[in-house]
Amino acid sequence: MNKVIIITGLTCSGKSDLAIDIAREYDGEIVSADSVQIYRGLDIGSAKVDKYTMSAISHHLIDIKAFDESYNVGQFLSDVQKALKDITSRGKVPIIVGGTGMYVKALIEGYSLGGTSANQEFREKYQKLAQKHGNKAVWDELYRLNPSRAESVHFNNLKRVIRYLEIECNHEDIQRTESILKDYKYYAVGIIDDREKIYQRINHRVDKMIGAGLEDEIKTLISHGATREMQSMTSIGYKEWFDYIEGNISRKDMINLIKQHTRNYCKRQMTFLKTIQDLPLLSIEEARVEIRRFLND
């Protein structure tokens, strides 16, 4: 049975570097489980690996969508399934890596089909809420219940947001597909680290992104038609620029917001990682040992 490695974890925990090290050591290829790196043109703000690394080690599910397109967990699973077949057919080791918890949870546990029966009264309640307070108010309610699920859908996709709310409010009726990993032997791990160390790395990474030209990147995207309503532009590191460019906040405040939002996201990641079935949460070095043990077995 072909082996698969899954590495998820906190932002700035070193999971991508670990995946690349393992790929080099075991003749592997990387499959991204990152909901932002799928977009072409969102390079600096999504912390994509450099072109040299991508040329040396094959990467999948990066730059597969234009910035004005949508993407969801169902499409992700379909794309991963194709990538796994391709990689293993060539005798390589697939290494799935990324911090989008909903993607990883769906990989391991199967994907919710939303078996909850439709409730017209429930839907009308949230349709009225949207009419009165805007679509974002409905999305905020979903975010309160399940941040990762909320982050997988744009707030203007009201029908999907309400459907997700139905599912969250009626868990016992959720139907799931079988995990696409059923035909593979896999080892999954979540990378964690000391919170203060992670926060320091976040601040450093944001400053590095600014220095690398993140402002030019977002302005180029906007000049090509990107708007704050697009799914890609709701990502941390991109959504904060719109208020700055429109003159609503200072540049300093905007940069601080990116750092703050990333730290907040990191907290939510930690909470969500604990909900993924049988996922060990290890330091980078502990994970390296366990991955090697699994692959050498």
CSV table of N, CA and C in Angstrom, one decimal, residues 7-147:
chain,number,residue,atom,x,y,z
A,7,ILE,N,1.2,16.8,6.6
A,7,ILE,CA,1.8,17.8,7.6
A,7,ILE,C,1.0,19.0,7.7
A,8,THR,N,0.3,19.3,8.8
A,8,THR,CA,-0.4,20.5,9.0
A,8,THR,C,0.1,21.2,10.2
A,9,GLY,N,-0.5,22.2,10.7
A,9,GLY,CA,0.0,22.9,11.9
A,9,GLY,C,-0.2,24.4,11.9
A,10,LEU,N,0.4,25.0,12.8
A,10,LEU,CA,0.3,26.4,13.0
A,10,LEU,C,1.0,27.2,12.0
A,11,THR,N,0.5,28.4,11.6
A,11,THR,CA,1.3,29.3,10.8
A,11,THR,C,2.7,29.6,11.4
A,12,CYS,N,3.7,29.6,10.5
A,12,CYS,CA,5.1,29.9,11.0
A,12,CYS,C,5.6,28.8,11.9
A,13,SER,N,5.1,27.6,11.8
A,13,SER,CA,5.6,26.5,12.7
A,13,SER,C,6.8,25.8,12.0
A,14,GLY,N,7.0,26.0,10.7
A,14,GLY,CA,8.1,25.4,10.0
A,14,GLY,C,7.6,24.1,9.3
A,15,LYS,N,6.3,24.0,9.1
A,15,LYS,CA,5.8,22.7,8.4
A,15,LYS,C,6.2,22.7,7.0
A,16,SER,N,6.3,23.8,6.3
A,16,SER,CA,6.7,23.7,4.8
A,16,SER,C,8.1,23.3,4.7
A,17,ASP,N,9.0,23.9,5.5
A,17,ASP,CA,10.4,23.5,5.5
A,17,ASP,C,10.6,22.0,5.8
A,18,LEU,N,9.8,21.5,6.7
A,18,LEU,CA,9.9,20.1,7.1
A,18,LEU,C,9.5,19.3,5.9
A,19,ALA,N,8.4,19.6,5.2
A,19,ALA,CA,7.9,18.9,4.1
A,19,ALA,C,8.9,18.8,3.0
A,20,ILE,N,9.6,19.9,2.7
A,20,ILE,CA,10.6,20.0,1.7
A,20,ILE,C,11.8,19.1,2.1
A,21,ASP,N,12.2,19.1,3.4
A,21,ASP,CA,13.3,18.3,3.8
A,21,ASP,C,13.0,16.8,3.6
A,22,ILE,N,11.7,16.4,4.0
A,22,ILE,CA,11.3,15.0,3.8
A,22,ILE,C,11.2,14.6,2.3
A,23,ALA,N,10.8,15.6,1.5
A,23,ALA,CA,10.7,15.3,0.1
A,23,ALA,C,12.1,15.1,-0.5
A,24,ARG,N,13.0,15.8,-0.1
A,24,ARG,CA,14.4,15.6,-0.6
A,24,ARG,C,15.0,14.3,-0.1
A,25,GLU,N,14.7,13.9,1.1
A,25,GLU,CA,15.2,12.7,1.7
A,25,GLU,C,14.6,11.5,1.2
A,26,TYR,N,13.3,11.5,0.8
A,26,TYR,CA,12.6,10.3,0.5
A,26,TYR,C,12.0,10.4,-1.0
A,27,ASP,N,12.6,11.2,-1.8
A,27,ASP,CA,12.1,11.3,-3.2
A,27,ASP,C,10.6,11.6,-3.3
A,28,GLY,N,10.2,12.6,-2.6
A,28,GLY,CA,8.8,13.0,-2.5
A,28,GLY,C,8.4,14.2,-3.3
A,29,GLU,N,7.1,14.4,-3.4
A,29,GLU,CA,6.5,15.6,-4.1
A,29,GLU,C,5.5,16.2,-3.2
A,30,ILE,N,5.4,17.5,-3.2
A,30,ILE,CA,4.6,18.3,-2.3
A,30,ILE,C,3.2,18.5,-2.9
A,31,VAL,N,2.1,18.3,-2.1
A,31,VAL,CA,0.8,18.6,-2.4
A,31,VAL,C,0.3,19.7,-1.4
A,32,SER,N,0.0,20.9,-1.9
A,32,SER,CA,-0.4,22.0,-1.0
A,32,SER,C,-1.8,21.8,-0.5
A,33,ALA,N,-1.9,22.0,0.8
A,33,ALA,CA,-3.2,22.1,1.5
A,33,ALA,C,-3.4,23.5,2.0
A,34,ASP,N,-3.2,24.4,1.2
A,34,ASP,CA,-3.3,25.8,1.5
A,34,ASP,C,-4.4,26.5,0.6
A,35,SER,N,-5.4,27.1,1.2
A,35,SER,CA,-6.5,27.7,0.5
A,35,SER,C,-6.1,29.0,-0.2
A,36,VAL,N,-4.9,29.6,0.0
A,36,VAL,CA,-4.5,30.8,-0.6
A,36,VAL,C,-3.5,30.6,-1.7
A,37,GLN,N,-2.6,29.6,-1.5
A,37,GLN,CA,-1.6,29.3,-2.5
A,37,GLN,C,-2.1,28.7,-3.8
A,38,ILE,N,-3.4,28.4,-3.8
A,38,ILE,CA,-4.0,27.9,-5.1
A,38,ILE,C,-4.1,29.0,-6.1
A,39,TYR,N,-4.0,30.3,-5.6
A,39,TYR,CA,-4.3,31.4,-6.5
A,39,TYR,C,-3.0,32.0,-7.2
A,40,ARG,N,-3.1,32.1,-8.5
A,40,ARG,CA,-2.0,32.7,-9.2
A,40,ARG,C,-1.9,34.2,-8.9
A,41,GLY,N,-0.7,34.7,-8.7
A,41,GLY,CA,-0.6,36.1,-8.4
A,41,GLY,C,-0.6,36.5,-6.9
A,42,LEU,N,-1.0,35.5,-6.1
A,42,LEU,CA,-1.0,35.7,-4.6
A,42,LEU,C,0.2,35.0,-4.1
A,43,ASP,N,1.4,35.5,-4.3
A,43,ASP,CA,2.7,34.9,-4.0
A,43,ASP,C,3.3,35.2,-2.7
A,44,ILE,N,3.5,36.5,-2.5
A,44,ILE,CA,4.2,37.0,-1.3
A,44,ILE,C,3.4,36.9,-0.1
A,45,GLY,N,2.1,37.3,-0.2
A,45,GLY,CA,1.2,37.3,0.9
A,45,GLY,C,0.8,35.9,1.4
A,46,SER,N,0.9,34.9,0.5
A,46,SER,CA,0.6,33.5,0.9
A,46,SER,C,1.8,32.7,1.2
A,47,ALA,N,3.0,33.3,1.2
A,47,ALA,CA,4.3,32.7,1.6
A,47,ALA,C,4.6,31.4,0.7
A,48,LYS,N,4.3,31.6,-0.6
A,48,LYS,CA,4.7,30.4,-1.5
A,48,LYS,C,6.2,30.2,-1.4
A,49,VAL,N,6.6,29.0,-1.7
A,49,VAL,CA,8.0,28.6,-1.7
A,49,VAL,C,8.6,29.3,-3.0
A,50,ASP,N,9.9,29.5,-3.0
A,50,ASP,CA,10.5,30.2,-4.1
A,50,ASP,C,10.6,29.3,-5.3
A,51,LYS,N,10.8,30.0,-6.5
A,51,LYS,CA,10.8,29.3,-7.8
A,51,LYS,C,11.8,28.2,-7.8
A,52,TYR,N,13.0,28.5,-7.2
A,52,TYR,CA,14.1,27.5,-7.3
A,52,TYR,C,13.6,26.2,-6.6
A,53,THR,N,13.0,26.3,-5.4
A,53,THR,CA,12.5,25.1,-4.7
A,53,THR,C,11.5,24.4,-5.5
A,54,MET,N,10.6,25.1,-6.1
A,54,MET,CA,9.5,24.5,-6.9
A,54,MET,C,10.0,23.8,-8.1
A,55,SER,N,11.1,24.3,-8.6
A,55,SER,CA,11.7,23.6,-9.8
A,55,SER,C,12.5,22.4,-9.4
A,56,ALA,N,13.0,22.4,-8.2
A,56,ALA,CA,13.8,21.2,-7.7
A,56,ALA,C,12.9,20.1,-7.2
A,57,ILE,N,11.8,20.5,-6.6
A,57,ILE,CA,10.8,19.5,-6.0
A,57,ILE,C,9.4,19.8,-6.6
A,58,SER,N,8.8,18.9,-7.2
A,58,SER,CA,7.5,19.1,-7.8
A,58,SER,C,6.4,19.5,-6.7
A,59,HIS,N,5.7,20.5,-7.0
A,59,HIS,CA,4.6,21.0,-6.1
A,59,HIS,C,3.3,20.9,-6.9
A,60,HIS,N,2.2,20.4,-6.2
A,60,HIS,CA,0.9,20.3,-6.8
A,60,HIS,C,-0.1,21.2,-6.0
A,61,LEU,N,-1.1,21.6,-6.7
A,61,LEU,CA,-2.2,22.5,-6.2
A,61,LEU,C,-1.7,23.9,-5.8
A,62,ILE,N,-0.7,24.4,-6.5
A,62,ILE,CA,-0.3,25.7,-6.3
A,62,ILE,C,-0.5,26.4,-7.7
A,63,ASP,N,-1.0,27.7,-7.6
A,63,ASP,CA,-1.3,28.4,-8.9
A,63,ASP,C,-2.2,27.7,-9.8
A,64,ILE,N,-3.3,27.1,-9.3
A,64,ILE,CA,-4.2,26.4,-10.1
A,64,ILE,C,-5.5,27.2,-10.4
A,65,LYS,N,-5.7,28.4,-9.7
A,65,LYS,CA,-6.8,29.2,-9.9
A,65,LYS,C,-6.5,30.6,-10.1
A,66,ALA,N,-7.3,31.3,-10.9
A,66,ALA,CA,-7.1,32.8,-11.1
A,66,ALA,C,-7.7,33.5,-9.8
A,67,PHE,N,-7.3,34.7,-9.6
A,67,PHE,CA,-7.7,35.4,-8.3
A,67,PHE,C,-9.2,35.6,-8.2
A,68,ASP,N,-9.9,35.6,-9.4
A,68,ASP,CA,-11.3,35.9,-9.4
A,68,ASP,C,-12.2,34.7,-9.3
A,69,GLU,N,-11.5,33.5,-9.2
A,69,GLU,CA,-12.3,32.2,-9.1
A,69,GLU,C,-12.5,31.8,-7.7
A,70,SER,N,-13.5,30.9,-7.5
A,70,SER,CA,-13.8,30.4,-6.2
A,70,SER,C,-13.2,29.0,-6.1
A,71,TYR,N,-13.1,28.5,-4.9
A,71,TYR,CA,-12.6,27.1,-4.7
A,71,TYR,C,-13.2,26.6,-3.4
A,72,ASN,N,-13.4,25.3,-3.3
A,72,ASN,CA,-14.0,24.8,-2.0
A,72,ASN,C,-13.4,23.4,-1.7
A,73,VAL,N,-13.7,22.9,-0.5
A,73,VAL,CA,-13.1,21.7,0.0
A,73,VAL,C,-13.4,20.5,-0.9
A,74,GLY,N,-14.6,20.5,-1.5
A,74,GLY,CA,-14.9,19.4,-2.5
A,74,GLY,C,-14.0,19.3,-3.6
A,75,GLN,N,-13.7,20.5,-4.2
A,75,GLN,CA,-12.7,20.6,-5.3
A,75,GLN,C,-11.3,20.2,-4.9
A,76,PHE,N,-11.0,20.6,-3.7
A,76,PHE,CA,-9.7,20.3,-3.1
A,76,PHE,C,-9.5,18.8,-3.0
A,77,LEU,N,-10.5,18.1,-2.5
A,77,LEU,CA,-10.4,16.6,-2.4
A,77,LEU,C,-10.3,15.9,-3.7
A,78,SER,N,-11.0,16.4,-4.7
A,78,SER,CA,-10.9,15.9,-6.0
A,78,SER,C,-9.5,16.1,-6.6
A,79,ASP,N,-9.0,17.3,-6.4
A,79,ASP,CA,-7.7,17.6,-7.0
A,79,ASP,C,-6.6,16.8,-6.3
A,80,VAL,N,-6.7,16.6,-4.9
A,80,VAL,CA,-5.7,15.8,-4.2
A,80,VAL,C,-5.8,14.4,-4.7
A,81,GLN,N,-7.0,13.8,-4.9
A,81,GLN,CA,-7.1,12.4,-5.3
A,81,GLN,C,-6.3,12.2,-6.6
A,82,LYS,N,-6.5,13.2,-7.5
A,82,LYS,CA,-5.8,13.1,-8.8
A,82,LYS,C,-4.3,13.2,-8.6
A,83,ALA,N,-3.8,14.1,-7.7
A,83,ALA,CA,-2.4,14.3,-7.5
A,83,ALA,C,-1.8,13.0,-6.9
A,84,LEU,N,-2.5,12.4,-5.9
A,84,LEU,CA,-2.0,11.2,-5.2
A,84,LEU,C,-1.8,10.1,-6.2
A,85,LYS,N,-2.7,9.9,-7.1
A,85,LYS,CA,-2.6,8.8,-8.1
A,85,LYS,C,-1.4,9.1,-9.1
A,86,ASP,N,-1.3,10.4,-9.4
A,86,ASP,CA,-0.2,10.8,-10.3
A,86,ASP,C,1.2,10.5,-9.7
A,87,ILE,N,1.3,11.0,-8.4
A,87,ILE,CA,2.6,10.9,-7.7
A,87,ILE,C,3.0,9.5,-7.4
A,88,THR,N,2.0,8.7,-6.9
A,88,THR,CA,2.3,7.3,-6.6
A,88,THR,C,2.6,6.4,-7.8
A,89,SER,N,2.0,6.8,-8.9
A,89,SER,CA,2.2,6.0,-10.1
A,89,SER,C,3.6,6.1,-10.6
A,90,ARG,N,4.3,7.2,-10.2
A,90,ARG,CA,5.7,7.4,-10.6
A,90,ARG,C,6.6,7.0,-9.5
A,91,GLY,N,6.1,6.3,-8.5
A,91,GLY,CA,7.0,5.8,-7.4
A,91,GLY,C,7.4,6.8,-6.4
A,92,LYS,N,6.8,8.0,-6.4
A,92,LYS,CA,7.2,9.0,-5.5
A,92,LYS,C,6.3,9.0,-4.2
A,93,VAL,N,6.8,9.7,-3.2
A,93,VAL,CA,6.1,9.8,-1.9
A,93,VAL,C,5.3,11.1,-1.9
A,94,PRO,N,4.0,11.1,-1.8
A,94,PRO,CA,3.2,12.3,-1.7
A,94,PRO,C,3.3,12.9,-0.3
A,95,ILE,N,3.6,14.2,-0.2
A,95,ILE,CA,3.6,14.9,1.1
A,95,ILE,C,2.7,16.0,1.0
A,96,ILE,N,1.5,15.9,1.7
A,96,ILE,CA,0.5,16.9,1.7
A,96,ILE,C,0.8,17.9,2.9
A,97,VAL,N,0.9,19.1,2.6
A,97,VAL,CA,1.3,20.1,3.6
A,97,VAL,C,0.5,21.4,3.5
A,98,GLY,N,0.0,21.9,4.6
A,98,GLY,CA,-0.7,23.2,4.6
A,98,GLY,C,-1.5,23.4,5.9
A,99,GLY,N,-1.8,24.6,6.1
A,99,GLY,CA,-2.4,25.0,7.4
A,99,GLY,C,-3.9,25.2,7.3
A,100,THR,N,-4.6,24.9,6.2
A,100,THR,CA,-6.0,25.0,6.1
A,100,THR,C,-6.7,23.8,6.7
A,101,GLY,N,-7.1,24.0,8.0
A,101,GLY,CA,-7.5,22.9,8.8
A,101,GLY,C,-8.7,22.1,8.2
A,102,MET,N,-9.7,22.8,7.6
A,102,MET,CA,-10.8,22.2,7.0
A,102,MET,C,-10.4,21.2,5.9
A,103,TYR,N,-9.4,21.6,5.1
A,103,TYR,CA,-8.9,20.7,4.1
A,103,TYR,C,-8.4,19.4,4.7
A,104,VAL,N,-7.5,19.5,5.7
A,104,VAL,CA,-6.9,18.4,6.3
A,104,VAL,C,-7.9,17.5,7.0
A,105,LYS,N,-8.9,18.1,7.7
A,105,LYS,CA,-9.9,17.4,8.4
A,105,LYS,C,-10.7,16.5,7.4
A,106,ALA,N,-11.1,17.2,6.3
A,106,ALA,CA,-11.8,16.5,5.2
A,106,ALA,C,-11.0,15.3,4.6
A,107,LEU,N,-9.7,15.5,4.5
A,107,LEU,CA,-8.9,14.4,4.0
A,107,LEU,C,-8.9,13.2,4.9
A,108,ILE,N,-8.8,13.4,6.2
A,108,ILE,CA,-8.6,12.4,7.2
A,108,ILE,C,-10.0,11.7,7.5
A,109,GLU,N,-11.0,12.6,7.7
A,109,GLU,CA,-12.3,12.1,8.3
A,109,GLU,C,-13.3,11.9,7.2
A,110,GLY,N,-13.1,12.4,6.0
A,110,GLY,CA,-14.1,12.4,5.0
A,110,GLY,C,-14.8,13.7,5.0
A,111,TYR,N,-15.5,14.0,3.9
A,111,TYR,CA,-16.1,15.3,3.6
A,111,TYR,C,-17.6,15.3,3.9
A,112,SER,N,-18.1,16.3,4.6
A,112,SER,CA,-19.5,16.4,4.9
A,112,SER,C,-20.3,16.7,3.6
A,113,LEU,N,-21.3,15.9,3.3
A,113,LEU,CA,-22.1,16.2,2.2
A,113,LEU,C,-23.3,17.1,2.5
A,114,GLY,N,-23.4,17.4,3.8
A,114,GLY,CA,-24.6,18.2,4.2
A,114,GLY,C,-25.9,17.5,4.2
A,115,GLY,N,-26.0,16.4,4.9
A,115,GLY,CA,-27.2,15.6,4.9
A,115,GLY,C,-28.3,16.1,5.6
A,116,THR,N,-28.1,17.2,6.4
A,116,THR,CA,-29.1,17.8,7.2
A,116,THR,C,-30.3,18.2,6.3
A,117,SER,N,-31.5,17.9,6.7
A,117,SER,CA,-32.7,18.2,5.9
A,117,SER,C,-32.9,19.7,5.9
A,118,ALA,N,-33.4,20.2,4.8
A,118,ALA,CA,-33.7,21.6,4.6
A,118,ALA,C,-34.7,22.1,5.6
A,119,ASN,N,-34.5,23.2,6.2
A,119,ASN,CA,-35.5,23.8,7.1
A,119,ASN,C,-35.8,25.2,6.6
A,120,GLN,N,-37.0,25.3,6.0
A,120,GLN,CA,-37.3,26.6,5.4
A,120,GLN,C,-37.4,27.7,6.4
A,121,GLU,N,-37.9,27.4,7.5
A,121,GLU,CA,-38.1,28.5,8.6
A,121,GLU,C,-36.7,28.9,9.0
A,122,PHE,N,-35.8,28.0,9.1
A,122,PHE,CA,-34.4,28.3,9.5
A,122,PHE,C,-33.7,29.2,8.5
A,123,ARG,N,-33.9,28.8,7.2
A,123,ARG,CA,-33.3,29.6,6.1
A,123,ARG,C,-33.9,31.0,6.0
A,124,GLU,N,-35.2,31.1,6.2
A,124,GLU,CA,-35.8,32.4,6.1
A,124,GLU,C,-35.3,33.4,7.2
A,125,LYS,N,-35.1,32.8,8.4
A,125,LYS,CA,-34.5,33.6,9.5
A,125,LYS,C,-33.3,34.3,9.1
A,126,TYR,N,-32.4,33.5,8.5
A,126,TYR,CA,-31.1,34.1,8.1
A,126,TYR,C,-31.1,34.9,6.9
A,127,GLN,N,-32.1,34.7,6.0
A,127,GLN,CA,-32.3,35.5,4.8
A,127,GLN,C,-32.7,36.9,5.3
A,128,LYS,N,-33.6,36.9,6.3
A,128,LYS,CA,-34.1,38.2,6.8
A,128,LYS,C,-32.9,38.9,7.6
A,129,LEU,N,-32.1,38.2,8.3
A,129,LEU,CA,-30.9,38.8,8.9
A,129,LEU,C,-30.0,39.4,7.9
A,130,ALA,N,-29.8,38.8,6.8
A,130,ALA,CA,-29.0,39.3,5.7
A,130,ALA,C,-29.6,40.6,5.1
A,131,GLN,N,-30.9,40.6,4.9
A,131,GLN,CA,-31.6,41.7,4.4
A,131,GLN,C,-31.5,42.9,5.3
A,132,LYS,N,-31.5,42.7,6.6
A,132,LYS,CA,-31.5,43.7,7.6
A,132,LYS,C,-30.1,44.2,7.9
A,133,HIS,N,-29.1,43.3,8.0
A,133,HIS,CA,-27.8,43.7,8.5
A,133,HIS,C,-26.7,43.3,7.5
A,134,GLY,N,-27.0,42.8,6.3
A,134,GLY,CA,-26.0,42.4,5.3
A,134,GLY,C,-25.6,41.0,5.4
A,135,ASN,N,-25.0,40.5,4.3
A,135,ASN,CA,-24.6,39.1,4.3
A,135,ASN,C,-23.5,38.7,5.3
A,136,LYS,N,-22.7,39.8,5.6
A,136,LYS,CA,-21.6,39.5,6.5
A,136,LYS,C,-22.1,39.1,7.9
A,137,ALA,N,-23.3,39.6,8.3
A,137,ALA,CA,-23.8,39.3,9.6
A,137,ALA,C,-24.1,37.8,9.7
A,138,VAL,N,-24.6,37.2,8.6
A,138,VAL,CA,-24.9,35.8,8.6
A,138,VAL,C,-23.6,35.0,8.7
A,139,TRP,N,-22.6,35.5,7.9
A,139,TRP,CA,-21.3,34.8,7.9
A,139,TRP,C,-20.7,34.9,9.2
A,140,ASP,N,-20.8,36.0,9.9
A,140,ASP,CA,-20.3,36.1,11.3
A,140,ASP,C,-20.8,35.1,12.2
A,141,GLU,N,-22.1,34.7,12.1
A,141,GLU,CA,-22.7,33.7,12.9
A,141,GLU,C,-22.1,32.4,12.6
A,142,LEU,N,-21.9,32.1,11.3
A,142,LEU,CA,-21.2,30.8,11.0
A,142,LEU,C,-19.8,30.8,11.6
A,143,TYR,N,-19.1,31.9,11.5
A,143,TYR,CA,-17.7,32.0,12.0
A,143,TYR,C,-17.7,31.8,13.5
A,144,ARG,N,-18.7,32.2,14.2
A,144,ARG,CA,-18.8,32.0,15.6
A,144,ARG,C,-18.9,30.5,15.9
A,145,LEU,N,-19.6,29.8,15.1
A,145,LEU,CA,-19.8,28.3,15.3
A,145,LEU,C,-18.6,27.5,14.8
A,146,ASN,N,-18.1,27.9,13.6
A,146,ASN,CA,-17.0,27.1,13.0
A,146,ASN,C,-16.2,28.0,12.2
A,147,PRO,N,-15.1,28.6,12.7
A,147,PRO,CA,-14.3,29.5,12.0
A,147,PRO,C,-13.7,28.9,10.7
